[in-house]
Short mmCIF file of C-alpha atoms in Angstrom, two decimals:
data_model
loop_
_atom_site.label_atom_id
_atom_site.label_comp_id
_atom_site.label_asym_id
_atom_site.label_seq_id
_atom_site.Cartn_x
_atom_site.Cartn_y
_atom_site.Cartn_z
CA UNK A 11 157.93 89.15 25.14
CA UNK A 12 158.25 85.20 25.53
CA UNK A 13 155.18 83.26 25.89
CA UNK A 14 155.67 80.42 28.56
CA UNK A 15 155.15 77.06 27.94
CA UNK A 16 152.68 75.79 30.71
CA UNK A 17 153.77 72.04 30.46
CA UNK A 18 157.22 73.32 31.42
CA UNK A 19 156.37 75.86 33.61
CA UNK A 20 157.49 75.39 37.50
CA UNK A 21 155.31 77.47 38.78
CA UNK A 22 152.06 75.60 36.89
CA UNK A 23 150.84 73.84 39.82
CA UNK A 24 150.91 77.32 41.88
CA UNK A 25 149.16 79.02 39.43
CA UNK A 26 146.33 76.39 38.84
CA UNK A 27 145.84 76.36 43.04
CA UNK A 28 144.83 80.37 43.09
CA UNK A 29 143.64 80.18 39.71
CA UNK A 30 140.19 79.41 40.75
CA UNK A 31 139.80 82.14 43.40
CA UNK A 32 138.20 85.70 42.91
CA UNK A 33 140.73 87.69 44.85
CA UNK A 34 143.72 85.96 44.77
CA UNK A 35 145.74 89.35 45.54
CA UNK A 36 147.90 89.65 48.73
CA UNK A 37 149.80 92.86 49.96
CA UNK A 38 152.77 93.52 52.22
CA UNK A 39 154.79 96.39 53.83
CA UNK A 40 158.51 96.43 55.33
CA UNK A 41 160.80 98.82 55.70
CA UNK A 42 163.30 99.81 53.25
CA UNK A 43 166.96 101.89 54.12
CA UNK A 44 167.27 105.15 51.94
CA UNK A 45 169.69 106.71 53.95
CA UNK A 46 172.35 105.97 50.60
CA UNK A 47 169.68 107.09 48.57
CA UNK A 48 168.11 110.22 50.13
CA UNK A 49 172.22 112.12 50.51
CA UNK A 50 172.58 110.47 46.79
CA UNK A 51 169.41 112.43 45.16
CA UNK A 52 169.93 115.35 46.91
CA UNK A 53 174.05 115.61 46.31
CA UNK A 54 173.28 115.50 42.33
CA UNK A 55 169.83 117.66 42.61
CA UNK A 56 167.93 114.61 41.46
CA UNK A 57 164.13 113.75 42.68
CA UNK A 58 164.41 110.81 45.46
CA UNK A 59 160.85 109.87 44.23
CA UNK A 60 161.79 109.67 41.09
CA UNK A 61 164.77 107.37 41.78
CA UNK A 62 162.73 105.27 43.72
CA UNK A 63 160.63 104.76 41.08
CA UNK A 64 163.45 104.00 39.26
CA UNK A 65 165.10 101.65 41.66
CA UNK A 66 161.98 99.89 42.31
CA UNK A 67 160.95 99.24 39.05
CA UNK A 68 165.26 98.23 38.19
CA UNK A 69 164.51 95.71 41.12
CA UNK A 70 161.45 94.07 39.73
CA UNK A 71 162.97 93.77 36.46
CA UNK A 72 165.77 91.40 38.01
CA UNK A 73 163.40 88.77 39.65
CA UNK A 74 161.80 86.91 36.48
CA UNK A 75 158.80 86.18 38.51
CA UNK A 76 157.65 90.18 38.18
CA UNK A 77 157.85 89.80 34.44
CA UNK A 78 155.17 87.12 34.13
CA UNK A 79 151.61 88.34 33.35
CA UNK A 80 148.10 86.69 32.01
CA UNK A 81 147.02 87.44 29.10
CA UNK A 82 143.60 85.74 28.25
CA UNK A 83 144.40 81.57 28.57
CA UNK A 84 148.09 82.12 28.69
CA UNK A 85 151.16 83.66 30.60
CA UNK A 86 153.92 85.32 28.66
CA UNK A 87 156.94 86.83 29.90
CA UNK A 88 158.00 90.51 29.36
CA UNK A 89 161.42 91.18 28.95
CA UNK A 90 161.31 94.19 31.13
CA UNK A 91 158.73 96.54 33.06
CA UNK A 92 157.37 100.09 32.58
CA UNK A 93 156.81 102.64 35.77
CA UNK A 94 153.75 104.05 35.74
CA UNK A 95 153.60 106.95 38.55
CA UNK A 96 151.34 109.62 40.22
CA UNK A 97 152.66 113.01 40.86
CA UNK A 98 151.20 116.53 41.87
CA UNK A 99 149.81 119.18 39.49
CA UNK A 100 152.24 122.37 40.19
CA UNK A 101 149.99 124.05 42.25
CA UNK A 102 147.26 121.47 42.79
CA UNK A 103 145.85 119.14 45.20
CA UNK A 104 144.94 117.22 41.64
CA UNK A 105 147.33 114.51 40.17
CA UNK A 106 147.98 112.90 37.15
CA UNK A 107 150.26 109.79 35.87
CA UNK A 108 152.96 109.37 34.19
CA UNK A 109 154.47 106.77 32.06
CA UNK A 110 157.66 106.33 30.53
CA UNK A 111 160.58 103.57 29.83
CA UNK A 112 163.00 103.68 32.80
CA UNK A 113 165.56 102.89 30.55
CA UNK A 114 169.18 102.02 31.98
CA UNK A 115 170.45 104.95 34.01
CA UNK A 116 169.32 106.38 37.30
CA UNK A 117 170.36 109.88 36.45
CA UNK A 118 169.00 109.85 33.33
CA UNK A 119 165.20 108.50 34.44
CA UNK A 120 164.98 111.26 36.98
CA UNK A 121 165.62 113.93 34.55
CA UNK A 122 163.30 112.79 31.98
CA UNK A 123 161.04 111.67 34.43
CA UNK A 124 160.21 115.14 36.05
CA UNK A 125 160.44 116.79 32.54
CA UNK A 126 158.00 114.53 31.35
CA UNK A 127 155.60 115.05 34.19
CA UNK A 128 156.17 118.88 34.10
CA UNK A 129 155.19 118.76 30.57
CA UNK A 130 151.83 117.04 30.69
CA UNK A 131 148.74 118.55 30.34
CA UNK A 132 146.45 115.55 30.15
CA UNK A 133 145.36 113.21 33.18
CA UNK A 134 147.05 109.62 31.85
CA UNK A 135 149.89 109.64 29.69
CA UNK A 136 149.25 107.43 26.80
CA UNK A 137 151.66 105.41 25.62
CA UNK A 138 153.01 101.93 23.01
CA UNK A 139 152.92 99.58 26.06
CA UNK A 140 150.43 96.97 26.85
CA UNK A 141 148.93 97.56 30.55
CA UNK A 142 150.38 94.38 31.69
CA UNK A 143 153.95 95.76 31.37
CA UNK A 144 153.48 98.58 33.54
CA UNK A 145 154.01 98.95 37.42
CA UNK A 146 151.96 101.41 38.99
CA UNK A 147 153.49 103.57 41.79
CA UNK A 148 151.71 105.93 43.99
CA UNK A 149 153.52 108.16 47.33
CA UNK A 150 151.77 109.83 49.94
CA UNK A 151 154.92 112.10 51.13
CA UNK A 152 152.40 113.83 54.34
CA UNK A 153 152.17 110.77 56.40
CA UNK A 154 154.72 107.71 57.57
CA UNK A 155 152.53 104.74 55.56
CA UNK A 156 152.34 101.00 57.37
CA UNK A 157 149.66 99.80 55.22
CA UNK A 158 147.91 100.20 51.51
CA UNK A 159 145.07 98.84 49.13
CA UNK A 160 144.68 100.34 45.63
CA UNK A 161 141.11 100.28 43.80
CA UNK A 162 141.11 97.74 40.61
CA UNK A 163 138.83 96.17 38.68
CA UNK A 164 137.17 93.13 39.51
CA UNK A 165 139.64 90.87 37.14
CA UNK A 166 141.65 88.03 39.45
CA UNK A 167 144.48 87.84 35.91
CA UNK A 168 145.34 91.56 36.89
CA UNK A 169 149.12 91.37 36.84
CA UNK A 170 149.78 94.57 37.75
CA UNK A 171 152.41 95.36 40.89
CA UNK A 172 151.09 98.24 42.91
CA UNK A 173 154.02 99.95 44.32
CA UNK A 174 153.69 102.58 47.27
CA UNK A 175 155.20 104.31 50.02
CA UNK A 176 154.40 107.37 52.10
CA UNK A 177 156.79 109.62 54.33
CA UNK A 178 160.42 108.89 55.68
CA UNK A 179 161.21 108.55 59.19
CA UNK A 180 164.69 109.28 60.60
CA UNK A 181 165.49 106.73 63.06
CA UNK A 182 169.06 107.45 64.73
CA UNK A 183 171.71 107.90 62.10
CA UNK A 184 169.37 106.29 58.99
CA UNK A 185 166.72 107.04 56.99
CA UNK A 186 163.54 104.56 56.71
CA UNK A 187 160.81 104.06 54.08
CA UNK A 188 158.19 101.89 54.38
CA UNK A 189 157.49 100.22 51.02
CA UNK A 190 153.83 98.30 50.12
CA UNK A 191 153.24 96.04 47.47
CA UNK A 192 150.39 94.50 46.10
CA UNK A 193 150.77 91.49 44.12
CA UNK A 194 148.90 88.66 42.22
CA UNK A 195 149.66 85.45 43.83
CA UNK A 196 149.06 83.35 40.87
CA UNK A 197 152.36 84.82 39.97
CA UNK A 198 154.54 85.85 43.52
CA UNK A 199 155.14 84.46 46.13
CA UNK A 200 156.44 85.79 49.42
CA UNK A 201 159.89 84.25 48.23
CA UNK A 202 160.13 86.72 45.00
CA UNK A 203 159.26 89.80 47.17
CA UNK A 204 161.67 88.80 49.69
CA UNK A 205 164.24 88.04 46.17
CA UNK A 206 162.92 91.96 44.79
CA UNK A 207 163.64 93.31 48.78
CA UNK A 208 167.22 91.51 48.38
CA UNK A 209 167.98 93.34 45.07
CA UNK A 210 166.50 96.81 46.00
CA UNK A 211 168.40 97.00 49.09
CA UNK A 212 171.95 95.86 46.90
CA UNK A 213 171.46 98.05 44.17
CA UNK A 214 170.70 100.86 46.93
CA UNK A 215 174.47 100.32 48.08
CA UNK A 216 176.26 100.67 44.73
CA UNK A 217 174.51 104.03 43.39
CA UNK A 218 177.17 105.32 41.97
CA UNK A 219 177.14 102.23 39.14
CA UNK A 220 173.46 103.25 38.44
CA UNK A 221 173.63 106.45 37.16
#
């Protein structure tokens, strides 16, 4: 964790324009190709929403801007993020979350991933990691998704991503997954989501370097 300097920072005259606003959180939705994805998960037996999870949170890591958070009067910069994600009760129409480091391997997150969440017996995983370093992801697998808002707290220095997606569609030859993001715009722009969509859809095209 770095703390940033705000008489260096670039982004200082940004931050001090939404600074004074209530709600200063946007979200967005595009499409995302999984068609390398979806035939890699289910060659190696590995959960795609776990790898997404995995993927996402890899891409967010690369673009510094996802790193910066507010913490009281100041803005400090993590030197990586923590995924933070729903899943099913075995079962259930109940949920609980799950949090754990992704660490550096695709192959490896997936497996620990689902034997962490088959393991848990209480509601919200606790954990050594300050909130502001998680991401939170959420899926709604029953229905295509265009569109998404997540409940929060009244608190406009909530630097949280929220990171969801619902069912795939097959259109022709490749598979399609609409993504949604919610983000602070004291921090992003529309520039770093369009840097994160850049490095999600790379990374999804050399898999095999991930695992």
């Amino acid at each position: 964790m770095t703390p940033i300097d705000p008489a260096v920072w670039p982004r200082r005259a940004i931050y001090d324009f939404f600074s004074p606003m209530s709600n200063p959180f946007y979200a967005l939705s595009f499409p995302v190709d999984v068609t390398a994805l979806r035939q890699f998960t289910k060659k190696r037996g590995l959960s795609f929403y776990c790898a997404m999870v995995w993927m996402v949170t890899r891409a967010m890591d690369q673009v510094e801007a996802f790193r910066y958070k507010i913490r009281g009067e100041e803005i400090i910069l993590h030197d990586h993020l923590i995924p933070s994600f729903t899943d099913l009760n075995p079962g259930s129409d109940t949920f609980h979350i799950t949090t754990l480091e992704a660490g550096d391997s695709l192959e490896d997150f997936c497996r620990r991933a689902k034997a962490a969440s088959r393991a848990q017996s209480e509601f919200l995983t606790q954990g050594p990691w300050p909130e502001d370093q998680l991401v939170y992801f959420t899926c709604l697998p029953w229905f295509p998704l265009t569109a998404l808002t997540n409940e929060r707290d009244d608190n406009p220095a909530d630097s949280i991503p929220r990171v969801g997606w619902g069912r795939w569609e097959e259109r022709g030859a490749r598979t399609v997954l609409n993504l949604s993001l919610e983000l602070n715009h004291r921090l992003l722009d529309g520039v770093h989501a369009g840097r994160f969509y850049e490095t999600l859809c790379r990374d999804m095209g050399r898999l095999e370097a991930l695992l």
